[in-house]
Coordinates of C-alpha atoms in Angstrom, one line a residue:
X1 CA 94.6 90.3 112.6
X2 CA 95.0 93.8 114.4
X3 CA 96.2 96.2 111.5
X4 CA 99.3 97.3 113.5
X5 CA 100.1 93.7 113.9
X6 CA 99.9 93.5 110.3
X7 CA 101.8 96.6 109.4
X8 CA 104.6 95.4 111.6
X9 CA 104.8 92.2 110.1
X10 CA 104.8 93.4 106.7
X11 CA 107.4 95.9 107.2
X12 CA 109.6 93.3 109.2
X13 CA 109.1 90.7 106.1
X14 CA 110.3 92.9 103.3
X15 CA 113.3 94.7 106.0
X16 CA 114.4 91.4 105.7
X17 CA 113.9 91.0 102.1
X18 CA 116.4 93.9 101.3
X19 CA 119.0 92.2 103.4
X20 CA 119.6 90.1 100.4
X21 CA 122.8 91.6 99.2
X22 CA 123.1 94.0 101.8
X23 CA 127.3 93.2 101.7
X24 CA 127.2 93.8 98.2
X25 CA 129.5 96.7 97.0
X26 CA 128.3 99.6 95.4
X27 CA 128.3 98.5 92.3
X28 CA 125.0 97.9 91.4
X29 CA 124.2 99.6 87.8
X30 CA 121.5 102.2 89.1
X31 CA 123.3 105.2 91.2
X32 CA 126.5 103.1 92.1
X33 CA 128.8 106.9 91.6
X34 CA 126.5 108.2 94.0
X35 CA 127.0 105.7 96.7
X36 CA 130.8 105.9 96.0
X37 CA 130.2 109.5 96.9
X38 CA 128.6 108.9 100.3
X39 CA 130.9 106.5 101.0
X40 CA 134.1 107.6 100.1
X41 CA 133.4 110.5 102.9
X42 CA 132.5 108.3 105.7
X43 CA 136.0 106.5 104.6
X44 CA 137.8 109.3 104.6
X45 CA 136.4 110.0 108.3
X46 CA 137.4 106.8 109.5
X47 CA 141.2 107.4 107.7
X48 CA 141.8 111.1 107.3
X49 CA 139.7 113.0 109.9
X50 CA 136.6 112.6 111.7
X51 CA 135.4 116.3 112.0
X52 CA 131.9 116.6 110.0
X53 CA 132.2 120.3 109.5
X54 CA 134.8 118.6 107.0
X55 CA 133.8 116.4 104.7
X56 CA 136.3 115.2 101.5
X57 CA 136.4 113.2 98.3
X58 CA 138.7 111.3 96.6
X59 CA 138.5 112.7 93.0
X60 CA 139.6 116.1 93.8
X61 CA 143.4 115.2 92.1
X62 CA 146.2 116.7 94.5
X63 CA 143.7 119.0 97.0
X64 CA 142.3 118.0 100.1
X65 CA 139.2 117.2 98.5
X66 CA 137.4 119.4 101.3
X67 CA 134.3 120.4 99.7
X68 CA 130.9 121.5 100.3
X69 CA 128.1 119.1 99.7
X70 CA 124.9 117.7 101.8
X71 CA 125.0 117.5 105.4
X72 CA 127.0 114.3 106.2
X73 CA 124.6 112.8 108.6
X74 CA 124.4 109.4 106.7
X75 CA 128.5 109.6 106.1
X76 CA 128.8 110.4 110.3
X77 CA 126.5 107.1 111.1
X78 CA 128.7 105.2 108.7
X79 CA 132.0 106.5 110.5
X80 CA 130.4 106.1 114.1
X81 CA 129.5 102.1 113.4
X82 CA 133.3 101.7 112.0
X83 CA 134.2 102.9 115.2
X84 CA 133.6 99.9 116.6
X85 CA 133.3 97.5 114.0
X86 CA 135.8 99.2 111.5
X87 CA 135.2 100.3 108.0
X88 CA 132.2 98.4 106.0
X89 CA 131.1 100.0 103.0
X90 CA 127.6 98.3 103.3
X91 CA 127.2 100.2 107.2
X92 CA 125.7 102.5 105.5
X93 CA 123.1 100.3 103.2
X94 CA 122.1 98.7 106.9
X95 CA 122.0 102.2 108.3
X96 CA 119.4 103.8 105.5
X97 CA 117.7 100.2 105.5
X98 CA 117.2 100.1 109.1
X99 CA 115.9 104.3 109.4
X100 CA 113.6 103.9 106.2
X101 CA 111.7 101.2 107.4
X102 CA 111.2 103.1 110.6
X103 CA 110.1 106.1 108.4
X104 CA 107.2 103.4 106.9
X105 CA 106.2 103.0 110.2
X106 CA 105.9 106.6 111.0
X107 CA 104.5 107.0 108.1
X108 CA 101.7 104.6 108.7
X109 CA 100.8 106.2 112.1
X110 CA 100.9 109.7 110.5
X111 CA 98.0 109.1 107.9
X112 CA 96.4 106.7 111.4
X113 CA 96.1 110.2 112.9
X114 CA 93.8 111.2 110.6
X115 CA 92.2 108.7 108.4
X116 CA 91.5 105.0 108.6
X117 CA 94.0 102.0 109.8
X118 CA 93.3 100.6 106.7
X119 CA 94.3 103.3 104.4
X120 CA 97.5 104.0 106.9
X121 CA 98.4 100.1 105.9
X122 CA 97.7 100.7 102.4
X123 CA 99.6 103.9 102.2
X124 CA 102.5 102.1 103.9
X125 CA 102.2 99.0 101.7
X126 CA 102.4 100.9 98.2
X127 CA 105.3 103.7 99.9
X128 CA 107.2 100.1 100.5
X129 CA 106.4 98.8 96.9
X130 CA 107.8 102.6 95.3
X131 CA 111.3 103.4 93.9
X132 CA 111.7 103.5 98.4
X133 CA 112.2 99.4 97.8
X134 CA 115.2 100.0 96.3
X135 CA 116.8 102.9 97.2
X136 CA 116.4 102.4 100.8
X137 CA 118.8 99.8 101.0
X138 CA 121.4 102.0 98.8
X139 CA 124.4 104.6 100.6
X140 CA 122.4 107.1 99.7
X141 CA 120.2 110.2 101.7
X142 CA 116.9 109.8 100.1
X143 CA 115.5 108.0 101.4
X144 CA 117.1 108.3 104.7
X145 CA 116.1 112.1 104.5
X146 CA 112.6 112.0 104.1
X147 CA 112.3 109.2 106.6
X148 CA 113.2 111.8 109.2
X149 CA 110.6 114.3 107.9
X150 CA 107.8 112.0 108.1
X151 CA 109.0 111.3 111.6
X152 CA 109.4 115.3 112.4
X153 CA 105.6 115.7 111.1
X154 CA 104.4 112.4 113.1
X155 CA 105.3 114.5 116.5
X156 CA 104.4 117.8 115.0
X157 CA 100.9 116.3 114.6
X158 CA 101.3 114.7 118.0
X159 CA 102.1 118.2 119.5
X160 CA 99.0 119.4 118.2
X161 CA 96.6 116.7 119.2
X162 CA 97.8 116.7 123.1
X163 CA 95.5 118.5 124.9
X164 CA 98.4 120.1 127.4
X165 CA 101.8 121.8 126.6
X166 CA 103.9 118.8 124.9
X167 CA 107.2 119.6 125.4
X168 CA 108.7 116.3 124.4
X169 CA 106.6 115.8 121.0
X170 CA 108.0 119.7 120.5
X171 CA 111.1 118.9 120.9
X172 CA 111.5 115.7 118.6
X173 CA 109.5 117.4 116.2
X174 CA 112.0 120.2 115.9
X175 CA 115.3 118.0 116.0
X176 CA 114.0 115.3 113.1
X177 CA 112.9 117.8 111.0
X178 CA 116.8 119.6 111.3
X179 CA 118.2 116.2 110.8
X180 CA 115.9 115.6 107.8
X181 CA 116.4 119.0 105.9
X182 CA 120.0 118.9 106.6
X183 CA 120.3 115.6 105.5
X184 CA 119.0 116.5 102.3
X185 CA 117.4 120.2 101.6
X186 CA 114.6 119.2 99.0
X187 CA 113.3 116.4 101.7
X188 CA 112.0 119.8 103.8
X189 CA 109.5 120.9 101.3
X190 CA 107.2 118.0 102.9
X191 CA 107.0 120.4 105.5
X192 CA 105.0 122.9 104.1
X193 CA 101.8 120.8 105.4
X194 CA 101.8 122.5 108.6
X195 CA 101.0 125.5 107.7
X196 CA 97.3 124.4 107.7
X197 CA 98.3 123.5 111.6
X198 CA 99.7 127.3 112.2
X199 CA 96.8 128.8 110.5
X200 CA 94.0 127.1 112.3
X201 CA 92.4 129.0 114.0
X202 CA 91.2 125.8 116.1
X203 CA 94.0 125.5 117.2
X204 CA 95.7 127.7 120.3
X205 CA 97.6 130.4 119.4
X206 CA 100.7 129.0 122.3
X207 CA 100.4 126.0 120.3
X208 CA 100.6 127.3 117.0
X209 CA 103.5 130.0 118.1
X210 CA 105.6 127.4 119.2
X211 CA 105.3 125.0 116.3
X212 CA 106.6 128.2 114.0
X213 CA 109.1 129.3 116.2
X214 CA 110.6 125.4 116.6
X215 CA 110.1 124.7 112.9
X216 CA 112.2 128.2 112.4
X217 CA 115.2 127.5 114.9
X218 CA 115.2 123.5 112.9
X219 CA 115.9 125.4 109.8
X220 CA 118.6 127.4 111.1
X221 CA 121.4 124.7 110.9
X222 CA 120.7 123.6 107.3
X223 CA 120.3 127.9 106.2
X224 CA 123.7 128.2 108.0
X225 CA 125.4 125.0 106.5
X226 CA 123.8 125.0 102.8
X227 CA 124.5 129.0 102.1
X228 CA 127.0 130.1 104.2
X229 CA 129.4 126.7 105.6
X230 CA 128.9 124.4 102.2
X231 CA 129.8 127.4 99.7
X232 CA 132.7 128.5 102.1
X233 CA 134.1 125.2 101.5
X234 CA 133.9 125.4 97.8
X235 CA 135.7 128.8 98.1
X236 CA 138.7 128.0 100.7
X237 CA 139.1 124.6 99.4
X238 CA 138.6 125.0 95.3
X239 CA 136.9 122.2 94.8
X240 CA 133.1 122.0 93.6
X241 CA 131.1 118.6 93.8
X242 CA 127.8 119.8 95.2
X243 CA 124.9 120.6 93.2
X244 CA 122.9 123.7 94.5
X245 CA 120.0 124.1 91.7
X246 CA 119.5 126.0 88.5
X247 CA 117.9 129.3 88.3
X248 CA 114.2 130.1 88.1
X249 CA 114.2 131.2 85.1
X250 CA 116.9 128.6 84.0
X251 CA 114.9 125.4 85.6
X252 CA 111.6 126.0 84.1
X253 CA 113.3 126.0 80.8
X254 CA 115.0 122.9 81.0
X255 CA 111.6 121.2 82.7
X256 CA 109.9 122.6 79.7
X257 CA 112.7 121.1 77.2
X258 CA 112.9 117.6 78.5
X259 CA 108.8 117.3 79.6
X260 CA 108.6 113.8 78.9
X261 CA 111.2 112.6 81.1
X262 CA 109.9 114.5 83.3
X263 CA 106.7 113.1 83.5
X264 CA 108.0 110.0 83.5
X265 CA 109.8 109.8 86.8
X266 CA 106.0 110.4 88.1
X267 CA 103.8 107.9 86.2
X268 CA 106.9 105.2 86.0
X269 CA 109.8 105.5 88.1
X270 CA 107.5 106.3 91.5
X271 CA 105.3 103.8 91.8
X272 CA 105.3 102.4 88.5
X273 CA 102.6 102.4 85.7
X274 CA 99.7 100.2 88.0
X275 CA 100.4 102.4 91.1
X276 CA 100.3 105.8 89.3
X277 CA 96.6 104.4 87.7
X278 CA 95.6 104.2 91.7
X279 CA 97.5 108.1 92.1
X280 CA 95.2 109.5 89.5
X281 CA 92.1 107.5 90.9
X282 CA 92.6 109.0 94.2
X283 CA 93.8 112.9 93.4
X284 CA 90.6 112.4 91.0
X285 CA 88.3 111.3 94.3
X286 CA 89.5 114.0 96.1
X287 CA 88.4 116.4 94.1
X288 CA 85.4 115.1 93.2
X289 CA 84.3 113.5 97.2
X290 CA 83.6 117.1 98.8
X291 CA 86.0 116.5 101.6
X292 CA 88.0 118.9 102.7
X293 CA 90.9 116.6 104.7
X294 CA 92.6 115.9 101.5
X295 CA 93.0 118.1 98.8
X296 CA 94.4 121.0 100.4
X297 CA 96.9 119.1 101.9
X298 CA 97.5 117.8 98.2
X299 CA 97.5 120.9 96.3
X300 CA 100.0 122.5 99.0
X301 CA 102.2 120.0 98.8
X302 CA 102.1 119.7 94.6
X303 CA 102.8 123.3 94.8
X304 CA 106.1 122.8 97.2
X305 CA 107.6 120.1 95.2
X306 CA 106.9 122.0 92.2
X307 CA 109.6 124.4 93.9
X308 CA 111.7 121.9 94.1
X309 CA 111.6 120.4 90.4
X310 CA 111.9 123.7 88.9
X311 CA 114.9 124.9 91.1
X312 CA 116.7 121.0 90.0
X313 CA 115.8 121.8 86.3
X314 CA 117.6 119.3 83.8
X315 CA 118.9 117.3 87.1
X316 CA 115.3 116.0 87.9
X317 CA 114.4 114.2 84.8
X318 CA 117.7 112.8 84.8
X319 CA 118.5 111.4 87.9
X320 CA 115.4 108.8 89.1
X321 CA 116.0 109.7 93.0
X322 CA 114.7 113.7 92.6
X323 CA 111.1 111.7 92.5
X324 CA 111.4 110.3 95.9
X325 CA 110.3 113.2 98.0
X326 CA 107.0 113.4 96.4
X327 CA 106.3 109.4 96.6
X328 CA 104.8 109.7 100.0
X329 CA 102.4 112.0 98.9
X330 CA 101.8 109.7 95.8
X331 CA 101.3 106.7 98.3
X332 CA 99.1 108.5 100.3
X333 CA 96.9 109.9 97.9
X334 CA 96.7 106.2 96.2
X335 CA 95.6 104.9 99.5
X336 CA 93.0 107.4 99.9
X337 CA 91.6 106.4 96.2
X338 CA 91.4 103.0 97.6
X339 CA 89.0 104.2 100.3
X340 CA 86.8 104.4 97.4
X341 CA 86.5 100.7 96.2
X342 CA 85.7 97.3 98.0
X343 CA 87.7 96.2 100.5
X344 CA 88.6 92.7 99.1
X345 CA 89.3 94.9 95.2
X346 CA 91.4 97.3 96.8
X347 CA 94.1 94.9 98.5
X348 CA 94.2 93.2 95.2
X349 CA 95.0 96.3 93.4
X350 CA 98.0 97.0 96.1
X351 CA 99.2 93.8 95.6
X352 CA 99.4 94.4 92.1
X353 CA 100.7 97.8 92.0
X354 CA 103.7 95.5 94.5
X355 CA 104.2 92.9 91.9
X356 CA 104.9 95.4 89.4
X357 CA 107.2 97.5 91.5
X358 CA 109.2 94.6 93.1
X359 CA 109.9 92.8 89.4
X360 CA 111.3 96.1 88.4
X361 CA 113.5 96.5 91.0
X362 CA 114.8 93.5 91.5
X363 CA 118.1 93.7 89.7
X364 CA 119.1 95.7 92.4
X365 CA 120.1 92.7 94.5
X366 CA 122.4 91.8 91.6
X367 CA 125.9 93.2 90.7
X368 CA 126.9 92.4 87.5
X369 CA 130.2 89.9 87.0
X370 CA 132.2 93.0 84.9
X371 CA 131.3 94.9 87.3
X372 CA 132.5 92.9 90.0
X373 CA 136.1 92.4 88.7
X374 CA 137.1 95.9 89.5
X375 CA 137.2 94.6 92.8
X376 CA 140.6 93.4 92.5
X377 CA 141.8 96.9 91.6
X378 CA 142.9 98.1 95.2
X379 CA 144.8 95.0 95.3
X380 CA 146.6 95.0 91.8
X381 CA 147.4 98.6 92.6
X382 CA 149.0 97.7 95.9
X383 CA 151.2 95.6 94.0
X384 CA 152.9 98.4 92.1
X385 CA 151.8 102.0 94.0
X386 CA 152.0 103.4 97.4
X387 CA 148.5 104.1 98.9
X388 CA 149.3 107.5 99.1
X389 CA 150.6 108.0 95.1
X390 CA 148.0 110.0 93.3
X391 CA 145.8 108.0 90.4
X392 CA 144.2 109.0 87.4
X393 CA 141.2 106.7 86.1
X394 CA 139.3 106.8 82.6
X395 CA 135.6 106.7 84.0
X396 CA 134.8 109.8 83.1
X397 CA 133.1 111.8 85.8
X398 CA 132.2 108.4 87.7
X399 CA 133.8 108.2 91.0
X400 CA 132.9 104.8 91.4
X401 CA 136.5 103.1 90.3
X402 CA 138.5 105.5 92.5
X403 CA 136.3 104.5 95.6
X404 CA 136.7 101.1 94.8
X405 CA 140.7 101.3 94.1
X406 CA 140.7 102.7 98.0
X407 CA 143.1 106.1 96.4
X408 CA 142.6 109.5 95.5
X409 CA 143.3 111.5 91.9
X410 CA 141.7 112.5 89.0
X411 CA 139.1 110.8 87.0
X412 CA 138.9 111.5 83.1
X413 CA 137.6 110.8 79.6
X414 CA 139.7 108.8 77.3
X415 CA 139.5 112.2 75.2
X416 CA 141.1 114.0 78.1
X417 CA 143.7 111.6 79.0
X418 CA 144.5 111.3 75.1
X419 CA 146.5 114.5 75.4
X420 CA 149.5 114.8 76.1
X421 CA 149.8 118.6 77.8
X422 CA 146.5 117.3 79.8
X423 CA 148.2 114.5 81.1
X424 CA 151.2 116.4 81.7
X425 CA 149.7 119.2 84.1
X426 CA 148.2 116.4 86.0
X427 CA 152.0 114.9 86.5
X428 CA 153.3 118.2 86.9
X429 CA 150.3 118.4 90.4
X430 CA 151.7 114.6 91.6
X431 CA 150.3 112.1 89.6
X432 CA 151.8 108.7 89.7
X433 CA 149.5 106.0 88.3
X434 CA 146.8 105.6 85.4
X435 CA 144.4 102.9 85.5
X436 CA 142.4 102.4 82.4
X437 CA 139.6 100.6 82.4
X438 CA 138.2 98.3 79.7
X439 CA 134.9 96.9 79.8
X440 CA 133.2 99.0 83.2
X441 CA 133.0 102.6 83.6
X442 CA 135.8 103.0 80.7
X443 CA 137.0 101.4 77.0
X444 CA 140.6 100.4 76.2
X445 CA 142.9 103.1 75.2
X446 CA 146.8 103.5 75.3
X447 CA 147.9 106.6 77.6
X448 CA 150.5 108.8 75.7
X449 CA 152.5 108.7 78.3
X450 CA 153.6 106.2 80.8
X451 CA 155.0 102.5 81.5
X452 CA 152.4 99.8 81.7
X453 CA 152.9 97.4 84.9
X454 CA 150.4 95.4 84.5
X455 CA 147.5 94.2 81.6
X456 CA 144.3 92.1 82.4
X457 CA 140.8 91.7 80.7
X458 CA 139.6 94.2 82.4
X459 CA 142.0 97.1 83.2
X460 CA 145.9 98.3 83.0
X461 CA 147.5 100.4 85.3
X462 CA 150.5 102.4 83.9
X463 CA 153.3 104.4 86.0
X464 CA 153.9 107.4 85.6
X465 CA 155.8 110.8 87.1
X466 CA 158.8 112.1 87.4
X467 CA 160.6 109.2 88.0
X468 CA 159.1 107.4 84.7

């Protein structure tokens, strides 16, 4: 069978695979508060205001919840679809779904340009098996993000190889890789390969001008929106949600304090233990083969994403999707190891290193039956509230409950809510309604204040205000 035929039925079988669940709310136990996120601002474009220049949230209590944050390009889809559907939470699961599998393919005829169809299938093959198996098919940028950069450096290489002026590959080249580093900033540092493209020599200096100048003006909407537009936000709005990176000198210190974890979200979270064994095999092989098409490329890009884990600091060991930028590289570099052992051997090994990724990933087709029963929260609360009457929730700093209760508020510790001038000042700034959760994303507590309404297993909502 032809290897593209192959690599588009492989990627077909397992874009099908992920559609089991694909309804499911966010709810699943891995990353659910950042979906919430996501999705709470394609809501609110759907409900409040559609302008993307604004995006909003639902836990900033009685602001607008107008804040900066990541380009909303996956929140804009989301809101574009509802047009003519209406609102689906799971729009944007189908949405990342559908563009990260189309990023595999890219991806796949990328490393074709260079090396062998059989690595380029390989490559593909253990990207698909990565933490990408599961997070594509979550509301979430990641995934989404780099998708686009692998396509901007697909027609950036296709620029390159045409032996005339391409204005078209140019062009595409310059818009996905805006798209992609707007999407989500760290995604860009993927795109530090080309400078071996505009310092070859080989290469015509036109061609090499223009790739610079168009890889300059793609940069220019994410510089404007992440340090002038996003922090203006922040300042007119007062409300922070977006997380911007530590300090140098702040990062490497927390990197250096919580090393293990660190480590770990590269030999386990990425591509698991069997598929970091073939990542060492291959960054071993090239250093050791003598050839000169791979470990520059490698080292360059080690030394960009090392940017980017020092500048997230204590954020990257804790939060598994920080590793997902690099796990291109990781497949690719694993696929070239492979290069290195029998044919029949090395297909075995990728099938492994897939058995091993897909039975710990799994899960994420599952949402738990606790979890589930806050779905009847939006309801329950329409029962006794006014859409529009601000909530306070116990979950902490987890958004997920207010997303799912379809209101906007406050959320808080039990310790918080537990006193009384707290709880007060919140009244005092319009709050009408505290739910507290029992069993998911809170524990049982009585509020000092208020008049309960209504008492299940799993939550009680209390009035409260002025009127109470």
């Amino acid at each position: 069978m032809p290897v593209r035929t192959s690599i588009i039925l492989f990627l077909t079988a397992f874009f099908l695979l992920r559609l089991i669940g694909i309804t499911n709310p966010p709810l699943e136990v891995e990353h659910n508060w950042r979906q919430t996120t996501v999705a709470m601002v394609a809501r609110n474009f759907v409900e409040v205001d559609a302008n993307p220049l604004y995006p909003r949230i639902d836990i900033a209590g009685e602001k607008t919840g107008i804040t900066g944050m990541e380009f909303p390009l996956l929140n804009y889809l989301i809101y574009l679809v509802s047009l003519l559907f209406g609102y689906e939470h799971w729009y944007g699961r189908l949405i990342n779904l559908v563009v990260s599998t189309i990023g595999c393919f890219y991806f796949f005829k990328l490393i074709r340009e260079y090396w062998s169809d059989q690595m380029a299938l390989r490559a593909t093959m253990l990207l698909t098996f990565s933490i990408w198996f599961e997070f594509s098919r979550k509301i979430m940028p990641d995934t989404f993000s780099m998708s686009l950069i692998i396509i901007a450096l697909y027609w950036a290489v296709r620029f390159t190889k045409r032996t005339n002026f391409a204005w078209k590959e140019l062009a595409l080249f310059a818009c996905f890789a805006s798209l992609g580093v707007l999407s989500k900033i760290p995604s860009g540092y993927l795109l530090a390969v080309l400078a071996f493209v505009v310092f070859d020599t080989s290469q015509p200096l036109q061609k090499r001008g223009a790739l610079t100048v168009a890889g300059v003006v793609a940069m220019v909407p994410a510089v404007w929106w992440y340090f002038y537009w996003s922090p203006h936000l922040v300042d007119t709005y007062g409300f922070t949600h977006f997380f911007s990176g530590r300090s140098w000198g702040t990062g490497i210190r927390q990197i250096g304090e919580n090393l293990h974890m660190t480590l770990k979200k590269f030999y386990d979270t990425a591509l698991k233990f069997s598929g970091f064994a073939l990542f060492l095999w291959g960054a071993y092989k090239s250093v050791v083969s003598g050839k000169k098409d791979v470990l520059p490329l490698f080292l360059l890009a080690n030394a960009a994403f090392l940017i980017i884990v020092f500048k997230s600091g204590s954020a990257f060991p804790k939060h598994s999707y920080y590793i997902i930028p690099f796990v291109p590289v990781m497949a690719w570099i694993a696929a070239y190891g492979l290069e290195f052992i029998p044919r029949k051997w090395a297909m075995a090994l990728v099938v492994v290193v897939g058995i091993e990724g897909i039975a710990n990933q799994q899960h994420d087709f599952r949402i738990k039956e606790s979890e589930m029963a806050l779905m009847n929260l939006e309801n329950d609360l329409d029962k006794f509230t006014e859409t529009a009457d601000l909530v306070l929730i116990n979950s902490g700093q987890l958004p997920t409950p207010m997303y799912i209760a379809h209101r906007k508020g406050w959320v808080m510790s039990n310790e918080e809510i537990m006193h009384t001038d707290t709880l007060q000042k919140q009244i005092d700034r319009g709050l009408q309604v505290i739910v507290i959760l029992k069993k998911s994303y809170g524990t049982e507590m009585v509020p000092p204040l208020g008049t309960r309404v209504l008492n299940n297993d799993d939550y009680a909502i209390y009035r409260v205000g002025k009127e109470h």
